[in-house]
Coordinates of C-alpha atoms in Angstrom, one line a residue:
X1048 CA 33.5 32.1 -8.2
X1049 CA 33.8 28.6 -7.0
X1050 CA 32.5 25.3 -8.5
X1051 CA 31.8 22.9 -5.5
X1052 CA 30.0 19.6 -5.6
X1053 CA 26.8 17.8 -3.9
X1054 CA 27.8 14.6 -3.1
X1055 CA 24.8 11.9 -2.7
X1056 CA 23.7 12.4 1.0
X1057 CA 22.4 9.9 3.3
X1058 CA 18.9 10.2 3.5
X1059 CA 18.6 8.4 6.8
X1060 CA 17.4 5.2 5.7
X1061 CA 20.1 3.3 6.6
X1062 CA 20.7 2.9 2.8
X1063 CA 24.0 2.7 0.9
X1064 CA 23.4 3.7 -2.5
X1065 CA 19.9 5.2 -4.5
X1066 CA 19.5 5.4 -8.2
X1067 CA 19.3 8.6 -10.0
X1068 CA 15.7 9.0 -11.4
X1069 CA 15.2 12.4 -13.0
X1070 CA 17.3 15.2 -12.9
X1071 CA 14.9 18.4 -12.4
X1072 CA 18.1 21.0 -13.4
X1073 CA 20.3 21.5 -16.8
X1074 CA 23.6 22.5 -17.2
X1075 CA 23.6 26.8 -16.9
X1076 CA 20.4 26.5 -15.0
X1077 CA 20.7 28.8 -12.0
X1078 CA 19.7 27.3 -8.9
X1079 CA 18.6 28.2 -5.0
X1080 CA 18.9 27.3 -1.8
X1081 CA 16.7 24.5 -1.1
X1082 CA 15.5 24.1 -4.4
X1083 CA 15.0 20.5 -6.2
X1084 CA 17.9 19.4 -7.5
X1085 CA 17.3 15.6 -8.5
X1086 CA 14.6 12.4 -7.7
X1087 CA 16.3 9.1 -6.8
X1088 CA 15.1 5.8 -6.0
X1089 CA 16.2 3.9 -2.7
X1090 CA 14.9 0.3 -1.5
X1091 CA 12.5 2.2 0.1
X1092 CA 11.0 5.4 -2.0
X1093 CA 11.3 8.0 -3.8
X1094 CA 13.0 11.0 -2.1
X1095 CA 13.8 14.8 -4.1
X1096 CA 16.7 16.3 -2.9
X1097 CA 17.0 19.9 -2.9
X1098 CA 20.4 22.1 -3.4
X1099 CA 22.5 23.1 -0.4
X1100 CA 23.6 25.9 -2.3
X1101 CA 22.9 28.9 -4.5
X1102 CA 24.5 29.2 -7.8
X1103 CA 25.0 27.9 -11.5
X1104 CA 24.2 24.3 -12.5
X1105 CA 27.6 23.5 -14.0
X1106 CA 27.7 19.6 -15.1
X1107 CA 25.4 16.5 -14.0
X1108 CA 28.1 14.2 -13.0
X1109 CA 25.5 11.3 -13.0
X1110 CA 23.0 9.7 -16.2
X1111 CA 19.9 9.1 -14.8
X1112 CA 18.8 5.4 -14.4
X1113 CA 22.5 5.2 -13.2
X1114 CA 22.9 3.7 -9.2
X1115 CA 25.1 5.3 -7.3
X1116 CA 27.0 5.0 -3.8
X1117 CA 26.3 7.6 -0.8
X1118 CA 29.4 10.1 -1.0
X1119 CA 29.4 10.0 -4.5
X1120 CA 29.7 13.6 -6.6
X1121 CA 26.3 13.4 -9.0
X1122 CA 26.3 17.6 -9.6
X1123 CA 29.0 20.3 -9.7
X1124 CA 26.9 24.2 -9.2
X1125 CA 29.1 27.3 -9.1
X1126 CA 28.5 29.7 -6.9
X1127 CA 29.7 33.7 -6.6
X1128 CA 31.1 35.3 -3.9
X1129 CA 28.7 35.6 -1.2
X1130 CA 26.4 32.7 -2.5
X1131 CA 23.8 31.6 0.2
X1132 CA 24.4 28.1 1.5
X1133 CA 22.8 26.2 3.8
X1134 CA 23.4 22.2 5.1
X1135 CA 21.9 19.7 2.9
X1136 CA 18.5 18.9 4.9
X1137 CA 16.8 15.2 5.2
X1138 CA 14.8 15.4 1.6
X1139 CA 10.9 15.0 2.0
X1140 CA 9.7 11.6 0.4
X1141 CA 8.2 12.5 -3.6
X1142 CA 5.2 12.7 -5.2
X1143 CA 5.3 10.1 -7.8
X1144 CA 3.5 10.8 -11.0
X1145 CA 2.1 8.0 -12.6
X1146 CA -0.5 7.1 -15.1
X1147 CA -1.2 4.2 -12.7
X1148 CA -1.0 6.8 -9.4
X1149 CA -4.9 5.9 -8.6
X1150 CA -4.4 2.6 -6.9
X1151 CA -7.0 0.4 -6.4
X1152 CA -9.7 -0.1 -3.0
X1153 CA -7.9 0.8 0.5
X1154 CA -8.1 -1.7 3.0
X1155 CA -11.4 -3.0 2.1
X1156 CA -11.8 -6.8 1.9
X1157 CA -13.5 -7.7 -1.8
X1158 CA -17.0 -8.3 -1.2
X1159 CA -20.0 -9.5 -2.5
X1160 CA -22.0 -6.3 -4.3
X1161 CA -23.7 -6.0 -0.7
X1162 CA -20.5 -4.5 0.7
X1163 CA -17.9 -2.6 -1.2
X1164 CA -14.3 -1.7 -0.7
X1165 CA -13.5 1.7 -0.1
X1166 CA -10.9 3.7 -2.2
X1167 CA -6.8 4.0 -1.5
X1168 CA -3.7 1.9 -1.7
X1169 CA -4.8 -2.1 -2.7
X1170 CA -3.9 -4.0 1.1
X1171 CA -2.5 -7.8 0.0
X1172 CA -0.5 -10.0 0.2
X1173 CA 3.3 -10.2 -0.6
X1174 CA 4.3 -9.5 -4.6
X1175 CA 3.0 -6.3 -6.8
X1176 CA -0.2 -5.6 -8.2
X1177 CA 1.9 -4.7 -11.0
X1178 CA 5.0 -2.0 -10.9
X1179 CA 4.1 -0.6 -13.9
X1180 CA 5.1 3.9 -13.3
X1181 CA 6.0 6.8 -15.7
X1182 CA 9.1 8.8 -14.7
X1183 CA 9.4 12.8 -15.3
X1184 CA 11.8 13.8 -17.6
X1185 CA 14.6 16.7 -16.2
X1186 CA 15.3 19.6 -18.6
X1187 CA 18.1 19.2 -20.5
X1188 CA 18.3 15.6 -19.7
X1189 CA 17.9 12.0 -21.4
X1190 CA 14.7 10.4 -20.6
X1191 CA 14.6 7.3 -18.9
X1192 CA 13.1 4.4 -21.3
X1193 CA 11.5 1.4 -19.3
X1194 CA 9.6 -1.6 -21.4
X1195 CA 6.6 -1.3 -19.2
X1196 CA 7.2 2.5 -18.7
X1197 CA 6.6 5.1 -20.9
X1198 CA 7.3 8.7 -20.5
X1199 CA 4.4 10.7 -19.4
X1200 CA 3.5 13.4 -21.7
X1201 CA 2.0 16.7 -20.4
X1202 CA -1.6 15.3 -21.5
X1203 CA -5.4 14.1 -19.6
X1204 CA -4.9 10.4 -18.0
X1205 CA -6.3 8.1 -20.6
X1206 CA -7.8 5.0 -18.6
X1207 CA -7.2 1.5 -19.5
X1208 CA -9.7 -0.7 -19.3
X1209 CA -10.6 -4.5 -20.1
X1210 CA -13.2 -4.8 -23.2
X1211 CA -15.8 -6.7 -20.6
X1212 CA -14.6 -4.7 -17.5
X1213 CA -17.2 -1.7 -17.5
X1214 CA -20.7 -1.7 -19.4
X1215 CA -21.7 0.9 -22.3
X1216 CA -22.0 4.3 -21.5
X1217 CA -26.2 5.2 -20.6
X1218 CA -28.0 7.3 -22.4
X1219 CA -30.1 8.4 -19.1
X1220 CA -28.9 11.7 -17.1
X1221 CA -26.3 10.9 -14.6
X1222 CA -27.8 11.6 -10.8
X1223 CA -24.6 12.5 -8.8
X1224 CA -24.4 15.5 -5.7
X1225 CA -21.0 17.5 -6.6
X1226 CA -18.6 16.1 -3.7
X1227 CA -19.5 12.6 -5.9
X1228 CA -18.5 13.9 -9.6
X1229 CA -15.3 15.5 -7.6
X1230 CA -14.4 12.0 -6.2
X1231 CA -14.8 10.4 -9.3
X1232 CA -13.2 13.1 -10.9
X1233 CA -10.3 12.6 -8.5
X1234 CA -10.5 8.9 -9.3
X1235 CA -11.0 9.0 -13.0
X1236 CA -13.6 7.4 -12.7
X1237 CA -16.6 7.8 -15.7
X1238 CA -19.9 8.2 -13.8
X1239 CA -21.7 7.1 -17.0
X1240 CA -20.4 3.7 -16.7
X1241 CA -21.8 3.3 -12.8
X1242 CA -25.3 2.1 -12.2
X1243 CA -26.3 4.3 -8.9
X1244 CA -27.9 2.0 -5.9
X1245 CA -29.2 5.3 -4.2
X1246 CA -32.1 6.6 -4.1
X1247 CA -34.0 7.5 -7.6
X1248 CA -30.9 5.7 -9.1
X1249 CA -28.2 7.8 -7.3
X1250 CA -24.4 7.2 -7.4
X1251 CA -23.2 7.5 -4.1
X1252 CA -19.6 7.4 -2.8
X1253 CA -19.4 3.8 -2.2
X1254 CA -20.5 3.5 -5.8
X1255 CA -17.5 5.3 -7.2
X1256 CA -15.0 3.9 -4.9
X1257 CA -16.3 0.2 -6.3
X1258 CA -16.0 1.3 -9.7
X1259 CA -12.5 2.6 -9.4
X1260 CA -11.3 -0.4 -7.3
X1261 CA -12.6 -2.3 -10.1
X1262 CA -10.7 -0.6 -12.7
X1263 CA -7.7 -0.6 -11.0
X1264 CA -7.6 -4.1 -10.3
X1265 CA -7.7 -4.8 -14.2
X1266 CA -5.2 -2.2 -14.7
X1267 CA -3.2 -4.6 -12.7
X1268 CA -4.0 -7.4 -14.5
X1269 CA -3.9 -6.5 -18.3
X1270 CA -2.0 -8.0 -20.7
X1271 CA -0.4 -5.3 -22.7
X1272 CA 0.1 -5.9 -26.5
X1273 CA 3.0 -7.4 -27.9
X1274 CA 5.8 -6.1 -28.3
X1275 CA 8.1 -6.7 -31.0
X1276 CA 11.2 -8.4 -29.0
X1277 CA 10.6 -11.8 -27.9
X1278 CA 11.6 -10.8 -24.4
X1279 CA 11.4 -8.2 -22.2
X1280 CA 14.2 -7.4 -19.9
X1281 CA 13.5 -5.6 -16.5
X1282 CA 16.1 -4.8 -14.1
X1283 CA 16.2 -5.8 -10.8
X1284 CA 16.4 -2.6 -8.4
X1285 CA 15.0 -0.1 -6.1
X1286 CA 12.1 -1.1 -4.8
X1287 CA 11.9 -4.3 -6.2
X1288 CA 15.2 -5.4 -5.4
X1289 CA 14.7 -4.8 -1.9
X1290 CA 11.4 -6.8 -2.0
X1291 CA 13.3 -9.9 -3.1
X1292 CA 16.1 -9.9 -0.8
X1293 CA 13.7 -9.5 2.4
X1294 CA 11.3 -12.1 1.1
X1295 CA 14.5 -14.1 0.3
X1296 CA 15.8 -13.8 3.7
X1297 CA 12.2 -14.3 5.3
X1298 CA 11.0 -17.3 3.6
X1299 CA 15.0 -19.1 4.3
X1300 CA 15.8 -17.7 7.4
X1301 CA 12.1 -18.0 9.8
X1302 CA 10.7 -21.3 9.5
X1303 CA 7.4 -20.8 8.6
X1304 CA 4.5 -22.8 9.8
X1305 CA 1.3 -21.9 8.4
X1306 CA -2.6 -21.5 9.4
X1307 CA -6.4 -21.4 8.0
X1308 CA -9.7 -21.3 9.0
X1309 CA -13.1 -20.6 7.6
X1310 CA -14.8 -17.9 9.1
X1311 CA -18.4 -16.8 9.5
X1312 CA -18.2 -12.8 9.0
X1313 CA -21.9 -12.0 8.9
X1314 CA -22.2 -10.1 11.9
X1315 CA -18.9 -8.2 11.2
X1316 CA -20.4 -7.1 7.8
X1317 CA -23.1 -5.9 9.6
X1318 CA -21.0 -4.0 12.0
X1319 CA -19.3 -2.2 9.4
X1320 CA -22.6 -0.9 7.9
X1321 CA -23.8 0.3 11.0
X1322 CA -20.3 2.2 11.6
X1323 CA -20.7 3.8 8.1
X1324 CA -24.3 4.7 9.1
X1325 CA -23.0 6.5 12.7
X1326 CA -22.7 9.8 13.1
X1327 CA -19.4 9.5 14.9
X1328 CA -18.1 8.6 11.9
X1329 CA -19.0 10.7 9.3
X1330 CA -16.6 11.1 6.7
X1331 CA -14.2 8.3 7.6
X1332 CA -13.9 5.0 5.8
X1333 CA -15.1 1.9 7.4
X1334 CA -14.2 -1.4 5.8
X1335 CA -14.0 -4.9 7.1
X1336 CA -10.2 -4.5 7.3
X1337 CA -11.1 -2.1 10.2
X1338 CA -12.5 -4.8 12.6
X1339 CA -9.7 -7.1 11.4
X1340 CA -7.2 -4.8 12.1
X1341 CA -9.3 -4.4 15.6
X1342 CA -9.4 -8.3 16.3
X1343 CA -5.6 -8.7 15.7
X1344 CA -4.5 -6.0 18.3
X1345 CA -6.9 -7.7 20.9
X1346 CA -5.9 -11.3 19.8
X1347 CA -2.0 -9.8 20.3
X1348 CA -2.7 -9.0 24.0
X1349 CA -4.2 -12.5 24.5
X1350 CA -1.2 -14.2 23.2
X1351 CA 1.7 -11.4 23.2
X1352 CA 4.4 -14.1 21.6
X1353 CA 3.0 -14.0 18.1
X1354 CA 4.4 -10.0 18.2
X1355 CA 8.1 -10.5 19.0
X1356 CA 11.0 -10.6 17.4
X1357 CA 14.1 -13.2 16.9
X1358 CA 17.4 -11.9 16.9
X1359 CA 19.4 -15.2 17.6
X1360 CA 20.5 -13.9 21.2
X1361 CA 16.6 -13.5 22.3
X1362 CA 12.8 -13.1 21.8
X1363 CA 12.3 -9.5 22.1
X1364 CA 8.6 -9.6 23.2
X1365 CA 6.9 -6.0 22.3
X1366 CA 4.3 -5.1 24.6
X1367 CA 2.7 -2.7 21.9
X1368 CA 1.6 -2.8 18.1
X1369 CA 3.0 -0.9 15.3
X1370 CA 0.7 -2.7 13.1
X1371 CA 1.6 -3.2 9.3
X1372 CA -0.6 -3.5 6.4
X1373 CA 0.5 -4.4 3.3
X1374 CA -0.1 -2.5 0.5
X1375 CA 0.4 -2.7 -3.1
X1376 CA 1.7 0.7 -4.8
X1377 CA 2.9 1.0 -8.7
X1378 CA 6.3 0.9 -7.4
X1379 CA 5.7 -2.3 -5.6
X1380 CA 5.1 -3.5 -2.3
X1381 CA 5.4 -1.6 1.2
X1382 CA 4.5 -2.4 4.4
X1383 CA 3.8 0.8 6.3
X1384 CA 2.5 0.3 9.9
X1385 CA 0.4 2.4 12.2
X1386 CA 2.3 3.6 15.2
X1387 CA 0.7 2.5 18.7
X1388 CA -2.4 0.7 17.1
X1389 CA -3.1 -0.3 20.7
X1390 CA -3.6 2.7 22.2
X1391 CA -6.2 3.8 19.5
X1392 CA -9.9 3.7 20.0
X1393 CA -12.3 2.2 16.8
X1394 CA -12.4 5.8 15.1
X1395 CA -8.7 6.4 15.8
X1396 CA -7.8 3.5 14.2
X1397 CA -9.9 4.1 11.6
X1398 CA -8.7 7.8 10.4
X1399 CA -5.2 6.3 10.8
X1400 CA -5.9 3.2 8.6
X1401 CA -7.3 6.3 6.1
X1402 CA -4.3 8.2 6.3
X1403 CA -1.9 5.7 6.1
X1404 CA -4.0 4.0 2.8
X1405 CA -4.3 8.2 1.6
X1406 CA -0.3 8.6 1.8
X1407 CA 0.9 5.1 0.2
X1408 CA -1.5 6.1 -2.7
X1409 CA 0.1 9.4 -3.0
X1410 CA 3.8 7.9 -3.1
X1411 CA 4.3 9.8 -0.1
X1412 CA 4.9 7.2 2.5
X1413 CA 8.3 7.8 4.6
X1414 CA 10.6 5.5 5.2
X1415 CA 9.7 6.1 9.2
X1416 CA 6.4 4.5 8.6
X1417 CA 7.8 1.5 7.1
X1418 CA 10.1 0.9 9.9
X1419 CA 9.7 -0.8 13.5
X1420 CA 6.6 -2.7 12.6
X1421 CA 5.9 -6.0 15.0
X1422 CA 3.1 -7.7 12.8
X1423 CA 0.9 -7.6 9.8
X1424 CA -2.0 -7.8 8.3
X1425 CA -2.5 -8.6 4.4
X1426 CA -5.5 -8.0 2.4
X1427 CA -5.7 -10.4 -0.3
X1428 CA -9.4 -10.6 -0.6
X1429 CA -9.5 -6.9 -2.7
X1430 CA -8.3 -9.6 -6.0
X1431 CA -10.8 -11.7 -5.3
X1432 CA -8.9 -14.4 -3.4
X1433 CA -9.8 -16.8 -1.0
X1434 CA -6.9 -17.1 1.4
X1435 CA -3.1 -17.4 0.7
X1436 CA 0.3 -18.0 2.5
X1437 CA 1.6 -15.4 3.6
X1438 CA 5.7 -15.0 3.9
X1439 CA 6.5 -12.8 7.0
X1440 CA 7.6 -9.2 7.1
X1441 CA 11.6 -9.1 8.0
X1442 CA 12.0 -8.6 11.8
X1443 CA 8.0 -10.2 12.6
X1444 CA 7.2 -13.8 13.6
X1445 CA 3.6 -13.2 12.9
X1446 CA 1.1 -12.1 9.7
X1447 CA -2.3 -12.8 8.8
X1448 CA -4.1 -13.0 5.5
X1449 CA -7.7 -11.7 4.7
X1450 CA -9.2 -13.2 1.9
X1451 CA -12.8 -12.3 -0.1
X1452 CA -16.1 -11.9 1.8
X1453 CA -18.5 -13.1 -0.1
X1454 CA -21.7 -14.9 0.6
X1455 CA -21.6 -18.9 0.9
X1456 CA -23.8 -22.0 1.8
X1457 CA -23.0 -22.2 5.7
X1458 CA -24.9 -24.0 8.5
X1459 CA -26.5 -22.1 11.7
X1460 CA -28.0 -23.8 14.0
X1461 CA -28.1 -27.2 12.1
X1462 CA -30.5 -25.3 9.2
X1463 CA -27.6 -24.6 5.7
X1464 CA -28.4 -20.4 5.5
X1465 CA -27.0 -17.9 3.3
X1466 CA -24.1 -16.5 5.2
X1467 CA -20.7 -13.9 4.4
X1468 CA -17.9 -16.0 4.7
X1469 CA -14.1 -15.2 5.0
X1470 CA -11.1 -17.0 5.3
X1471 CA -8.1 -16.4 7.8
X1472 CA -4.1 -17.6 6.6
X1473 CA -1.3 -17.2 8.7
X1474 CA 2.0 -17.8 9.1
X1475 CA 4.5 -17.9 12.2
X1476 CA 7.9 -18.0 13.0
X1477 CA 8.0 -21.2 14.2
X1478 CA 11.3 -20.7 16.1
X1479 CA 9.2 -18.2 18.3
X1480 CA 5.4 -19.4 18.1
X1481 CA 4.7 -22.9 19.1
X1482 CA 1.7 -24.5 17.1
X1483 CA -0.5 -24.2 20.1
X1484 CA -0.1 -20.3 20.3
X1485 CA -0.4 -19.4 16.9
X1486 CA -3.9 -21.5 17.1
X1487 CA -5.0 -19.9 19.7
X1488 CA -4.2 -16.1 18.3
X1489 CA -5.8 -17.3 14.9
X1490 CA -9.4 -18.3 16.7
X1491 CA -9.0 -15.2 18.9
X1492 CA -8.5 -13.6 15.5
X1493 CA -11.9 -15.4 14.2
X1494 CA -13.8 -15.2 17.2
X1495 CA -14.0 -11.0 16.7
X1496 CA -14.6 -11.8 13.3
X1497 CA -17.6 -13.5 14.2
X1498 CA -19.2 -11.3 16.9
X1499 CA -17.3 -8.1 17.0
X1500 CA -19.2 -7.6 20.4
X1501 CA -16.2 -9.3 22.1
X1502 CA -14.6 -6.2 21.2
X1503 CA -16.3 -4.6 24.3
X1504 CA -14.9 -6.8 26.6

């Protein structure tokens, strides 16, 4: 018999130190090979770490909520004579359960109640839609207490909701094919509360996925009741700590110089619904974020500076796009980016959008898909907003802004018509991107938001 102990491993991040978040073993617990020992918290995610060894749980050398440094001992486990072992193995990001785990609309801009946003992670701008997560609690162990996080008890999801935010409950029969009630289901979304716009009064998917980006959006933005302290105290770690040092170091280290235009997006609206209406892409999402994400890889090859990098020595100028798209988890923000967005086709792009949007919802984003990105795209129109200025992701000199689409007075031809109208921010590094380029990116950017036709050049 031999007590041995698992020192914190590094998980290949490039990280010092992680915070222990749950313990999933007690003291006398016996344990295997590969099974999960403890969740921490790094900059980046959550990662479970499984044992190395077989054997008997003897102490937890580490409280959870406690930050540690890599190499420190947080477990001892004693093992017989013959125990099985194996070499502690990169851990697999976690699954994070929260009560606020549905997020809000995927990369949809907000839109008028002609077009809606489709469901997943919310895409905007830099800050969290809120941070607010429960954390499971290990056997044996000490919960973790958090002012805006309760423990989750093993119980159905309750969902929050504004008083105005969703109308009375109908008394008519609810006309929804099963796949629907199992997405809304999935969503926790009440189908009583949706007015359907199909046919005969249907609720079809894009209903659902409206309904629950609405919801999550005021999850985001409720005030909770008062509490009986004056003032809450939250401290500044993990995922949000990391947040503030690279905005920090962003906003005082590139010089930003920043852009907007108005934009006409009427024929790109109109291009989305026929997309959703083609065969060749059944059962993909299709949002406006979709041709955005299009126009900035074409408007990148036009004027390849605006996806470089400074590094005080030189402009490392990439002649490909890992594409990022900011996205706003309960955890706060990440910046996951699609690998090789230039060599993707319209539906490639599209299913990888999905999945990317699919996994940051899930908590299951890797660290590897938040790494190596060369410029970003941020979707502040899901909140309703206009435009914004954006602060640049560490290691870019180049991100754009998508605010609302939604339908404004707008002149065509000298005659004032009802158009959907959109407007483009940016920001540049301006030790890298001159004025006159990051113009002429920004109304390459436009012009495919105007006639995504171009695209077929």
């Amino acid at each position: 018999m031999s007590d041995l102990q698992f020192e914190l491993p590094d998980v290949g991040e490039g990280l010092t130190e992680a915070e222990i978040v749950a313990w999933k073993v007690a003291p006398g617990d016996a344990v295997s090979v590969n099974q999960v020992l403890v969740e921490i918290e790094t900059a980046k995610s959550l990662v479970e770490l499984p044992s190395p060894f077989a054997g008997t749980v003897g102490a937890l050398l580490v409280e959870e909520g406690q930050t540690v440094d890599v190499g420190t001992p947080i477990i001892s486990v004693s093992t017989g004579g013959g125990a099985a072992t194996a070499e502690p193995t990169a851990p697999a990001p976690a699954v994070v359960e929260s009560e606020e785990a549905t997020l809000a609309a995927d990369t949809a801009a907000s839109v008028s109640p002609a077009e809606e946003p489709r469901p997943g992670a919310v895409l905007v701008g830099y800050g969290s839609a809120g941070s607010t997560s429960s954390r499971r609690r290990g056997r044996g162990a000490t919960p973790i207490v958090e002012p805006a996080s309760p423990a989750v008890t093993p119980q159905p999801p309750v969902r929050r909701q504004p008083p105005s935010s969703i109308p009375a409950a109908s008394a008519l029969p609810v006309i929804a094919k099963p796949p629907i009630r199992k997405l809304a289901k999935d969503l926790e979304v009440d189908l009583t509360a949706i007015e359907g716009t199909g046919l005969a009064g249907e609720i079809t998917r894009d209903d659902v996925i409206r309904e629950a980006s609405q919801a999550s959006v005021f999850r985001n933005i409720e005030t909770p009741e008062w509490a009986d302290e004056r003032e809450e105290r939250i401290p500044v770690k993990g995922v949000r700590k990391a947040i503030a040092t690279a905005m920090t170091r962003s906003a005082f280290t590139a010089p930003h110089v920043s852009l907007f235009v108005d934009v006409d997006a009427t024929r790109t609206m109109e291009f989305v619904k026929r997309l959703k209406n083609s065969t060749d892409f059944a059962g993909v999402k299709v949002s406006p974020l979709l041709i955005m994400a299009k126009a900035m890889i074409w408007a990148v090859r036009r004027n390849p500076t605006v996806n470089s990098e400074w590094t005080d020595q030189e402009i490392i100028v990439r002649h490909y796009v890992n594409l990022g798209v900011a996205a706003a988890t309960p955890r706060g923000l990440i910046v996951p980016n699609v690998k090789e967005a230039q060599a993707m086709s319209l539906l490639e792009l599209a299913r990888a959008l999905e999945t990317l949007t699919l996994t940051a919802r899930d908590g299951k984003t890797p660290p590897a898909d938040q790494q190596n990105g060369t410029i970003t795209v941020t979707n502040i129109g899901v909140f309703g907003m206009d435009t914004g200025t954006p602060i640049l992701n560490p290691g870019e000199v180049g991100i754009v802004a998508l605010g609302t689409i939604k339908q404004k007075p707008w002149v065509v031809d000298g005659e004032v018509r009802s158009r959907f109208v959109t407007t483009l921010g940016a920001s540049f590094d301006h030790r890298v991107v001159d004025g006159d380029v990051a113009s002429r990116f920004l109304a390459d950017v436009a012009s495919i938001i105007e006639e995504p036709a171009l695209l077929l050049d």
